[in-house]
Coordinates of C-alpha atoms in Angstrom, one line a residue:
I1 CA 0.0 0.0 0.0
E2 CA 1.4 3.4 -1.0
V3 CA 0.6 6.1 1.5
R4 CA 0.7 9.4 -0.4
I5 CA 1.1 11.8 2.4
D6 CA 1.4 14.8 0.0
Y7 CA -2.3 14.5 -0.7
L8 CA -2.9 15.8 2.8
G9 CA -1.5 19.2 2.0
K10 CA 1.5 20.9 3.6
I11 CA 1.2 20.1 7.3
D12 CA 3.7 19.7 10.2
P13 CA 6.2 16.9 9.6
K14 CA 5.3 15.4 13.0
D15 CA 1.7 15.1 11.8
Y16 CA 2.8 13.3 8.7
A17 CA 4.7 10.9 11.0
R18 CA 1.6 10.3 13.2
I19 CA -0.5 9.6 10.1
T20 CA 2.0 7.1 8.8
R21 CA 1.7 5.2 12.1
D22 CA -2.1 5.1 11.7
A23 CA -1.8 4.0 8.1
Y24 CA 0.7 1.3 9.0
A25 CA -1.6 -0.1 11.7
A26 CA -4.6 0.0 9.2
A27 CA -2.5 -1.8 6.5
G28 CA -2.4 -5.1 8.5
D29 CA 0.1 -7.5 6.9
K30 CA 0.6 -5.3 3.7
V31 CA 3.9 -3.7 2.9
V32 CA 3.6 0.1 3.4
L33 CA 5.4 2.5 1.1
V34 CA 5.4 6.2 2.2
T35 CA 5.7 8.9 -0.5
L36 CA 5.8 12.6 -0.3
R37 CA 5.7 13.5 -4.0
N38 CA 6.9 17.0 -5.0
G39 CA 5.0 19.2 -7.4
T40 CA 7.7 18.8 -10.1
D41 CA 7.3 15.0 -9.9
G42 CA 3.5 14.9 -9.9
G43 CA 2.6 16.0 -6.4
P44 CA 0.1 18.7 -5.4
F45 CA 2.5 21.3 -4.2
I46 CA 6.2 22.4 -4.3
A47 CA 8.3 21.1 -1.4
D48 CA 11.7 22.7 -1.0
D49 CA 14.7 20.5 -0.1
E50 CA 14.9 21.6 3.6
W51 CA 11.2 21.0 4.3
Y52 CA 11.2 17.7 2.3
G53 CA 14.2 16.5 4.3
C54 CA 12.5 17.4 7.6
V55 CA 9.3 15.5 6.6
Y56 CA 11.2 12.3 5.8
E57 CA 13.4 12.6 8.9
A58 CA 10.1 12.7 11.0
V59 CA 8.6 9.8 9.1
L60 CA 11.8 7.7 9.5
T61 CA 12.3 8.5 13.2
E62 CA 8.7 9.0 14.5
G63 CA 6.5 7.3 11.9
R64 CA 6.2 3.9 10.4
A65 CA 7.1 2.6 6.9
D66 CA 8.6 -0.4 5.3
I67 CA 9.7 1.6 2.3
V68 CA 10.1 5.3 1.5
D69 CA 10.3 7.0 -1.9
L70 CA 13.0 9.7 -2.4
E71 CA 13.3 11.7 -5.5
L72 CA 16.5 11.5 -7.5
F73 CA 17.0 15.1 -8.5
R74 CA 17.2 16.5 -5.0
D75 CA 20.0 17.9 -3.0
R76 CA 22.5 15.0 -3.0
A77 CA 23.7 15.5 0.6
M78 CA 20.2 15.4 1.9
I79 CA 19.4 12.2 -0.1
D80 CA 22.6 10.6 1.3
R81 CA 21.6 11.6 4.8
L82 CA 18.1 10.2 4.4
V83 CA 19.3 6.9 2.8
K84 CA 21.7 6.4 5.8
L85 CA 18.9 7.2 8.3
A86 CA 16.5 4.7 6.5
R87 CA 19.2 2.0 6.6
K88 CA 19.6 2.7 10.4
Q89 CA 15.9 2.3 10.9
G90 CA 15.6 -0.8 8.7
V91 CA 13.5 0.9 6.1
K92 CA 14.1 0.2 2.3
V93 CA 14.5 3.1 -0.1
I94 CA 13.1 3.7 -3.6
I95 CA 14.9 6.5 -5.4
S96 CA 12.6 7.7 -8.2
D97 CA 12.5 9.9 -11.2
H98 CA 9.5 11.2 -13.1
E99 CA 9.4 12.8 -16.5
F100 CA 5.9 14.1 -17.2
N101 CA 6.4 15.6 -20.6
F102 CA 8.2 13.0 -22.7
T103 CA 10.1 9.7 -22.9
P104 CA 13.8 10.0 -22.8
D105 CA 15.8 7.8 -25.1
E106 CA 16.9 4.3 -23.8
D107 CA 20.4 5.5 -22.9
E108 CA 19.0 8.3 -20.7
I109 CA 16.6 6.0 -19.0
I110 CA 19.4 3.6 -18.2
R111 CA 21.6 6.5 -17.0
R112 CA 19.0 7.8 -14.6
L113 CA 18.4 4.3 -13.2
M114 CA 22.1 3.9 -12.7
L115 CA 22.3 7.2 -10.9
E116 CA 19.6 6.0 -8.5
E117 CA 21.6 2.9 -7.8
Q118 CA 24.7 5.0 -7.2
A119 CA 22.7 7.1 -4.7
G120 CA 22.0 4.0 -2.6
A121 CA 18.5 3.0 -3.7
D122 CA 17.4 -0.5 -2.7
I123 CA 14.7 -0.2 -5.4
L124 CA 15.1 1.8 -8.7
K125 CA 12.2 3.7 -10.2
I126 CA 11.5 5.7 -13.3
A127 CA 8.1 6.8 -14.8
V128 CA 8.0 8.7 -18.1
M129 CA 5.3 10.0 -20.3
A130 CA 4.6 7.9 -23.4
H131 CA 3.1 9.6 -26.5
S132 CA 3.3 6.6 -28.8
P133 CA 3.8 2.8 -28.7
E134 CA 7.4 3.4 -29.6
D135 CA 7.9 5.3 -26.4
A136 CA 6.4 2.4 -24.4
L137 CA 8.8 0.1 -26.2
A138 CA 11.8 2.3 -25.4
V139 CA 10.9 2.0 -21.7
M140 CA 10.6 -1.8 -21.9
S141 CA 13.8 -2.1 -23.9
A142 CA 15.8 0.1 -21.5
T143 CA 14.4 -2.0 -18.6
A144 CA 15.5 -5.2 -20.2
K145 CA 19.0 -3.8 -20.9
M146 CA 19.3 -2.4 -17.3
R147 CA 18.3 -5.8 -15.9
H148 CA 20.5 -7.8 -18.3
Y149 CA 23.7 -5.7 -18.3
H150 CA 23.7 -3.3 -15.4
S151 CA 21.8 -4.1 -12.2
A152 CA 20.2 -6.9 -10.2
R153 CA 18.4 -4.4 -7.9
P154 CA 14.6 -4.5 -7.9
M155 CA 13.2 -2.0 -10.5
L156 CA 9.9 -0.1 -11.1
T157 CA 9.8 1.2 -14.6
M158 CA 6.7 2.4 -16.4
A159 CA 5.4 4.7 -19.0
M160 CA 2.5 7.0 -18.1
G161 CA -0.4 8.0 -20.3
R162 CA -2.7 5.9 -22.6
A163 CA 0.2 4.8 -24.7
G164 CA 2.1 3.6 -21.6
V165 CA -0.6 1.3 -20.1
L166 CA 1.1 -1.7 -21.7
T167 CA 4.2 -1.2 -19.6
R168 CA 2.2 -1.3 -16.4
I169 CA 0.9 -4.9 -17.1
T170 CA 3.8 -6.4 -19.1
G171 CA 6.8 -4.9 -17.3
E172 CA 7.5 -8.1 -15.5
G173 CA 8.5 -9.8 -18.7
F174 CA 11.2 -7.1 -19.3
G175 CA 12.6 -6.8 -15.8
S176 CA 10.3 -4.5 -13.9
D177 CA 9.4 -6.0 -10.5
M178 CA 6.2 -4.2 -9.5
T179 CA 3.5 -1.9 -10.8
F180 CA 1.2 0.7 -9.4
A181 CA -2.6 0.4 -9.6
S182 CA -5.3 2.7 -8.3
V183 CA -7.9 2.2 -5.6
G184 CA -11.1 4.1 -5.0
G185 CA -11.4 5.1 -8.6
K186 CA -8.7 7.9 -8.4
A187 CA -5.4 7.4 -10.2
S188 CA -2.3 9.0 -8.8
A189 CA -0.6 9.1 -12.2
P190 CA -1.8 9.2 -15.9
G191 CA -2.5 5.8 -17.3
Q192 CA -2.7 4.0 -13.9
I193 CA -5.3 1.3 -14.0
L194 CA -7.7 0.0 -11.3
A195 CA -6.3 -2.5 -8.9
E196 CA -9.0 -5.1 -9.8
D197 CA -8.3 -4.7 -13.5
C198 CA -4.6 -5.0 -12.9
L199 CA -5.1 -8.2 -10.8
R200 CA -7.3 -9.7 -13.5

């Protein structure tokens, strides 16, 4: 279960931490991923590095999560600090990148995934916007090459938008280890499909 704390608006970091504890308890035996998504990466507001770091420090020290999602193109010293804190707390880290306007070429997708691994990610993630079937194929090809030649780390790779839906349900065949599906009829990203449809 992904807990998108950014949907709650900009509140005190300690309140986010409390809410993650409540969500963790409600999730039962499900793995809980906590995400604060910045406005540049698809979230509802802009969170500067200082505040973003404070939120994740509160979540990691006073909240509950099995996994946290940190964004790649943030202050590197802050990301390094949060990765170390997560390790100390026994929490896994996704380092993610989102490109909402286009699909980078295969080499750039691979480069960004490798940067995430170098930054200490336990799980690599990239989501890009597909405008054509060829864009979706580029994501799947880059994923296969990343898995075959560069990394054994778990990966989440997907293309957003109508043309990218295929990547959300066939990614496993190319090396992507997980997908995102929506609950309650509200998608958190373009092209995300309903959980029941995804399971079927």
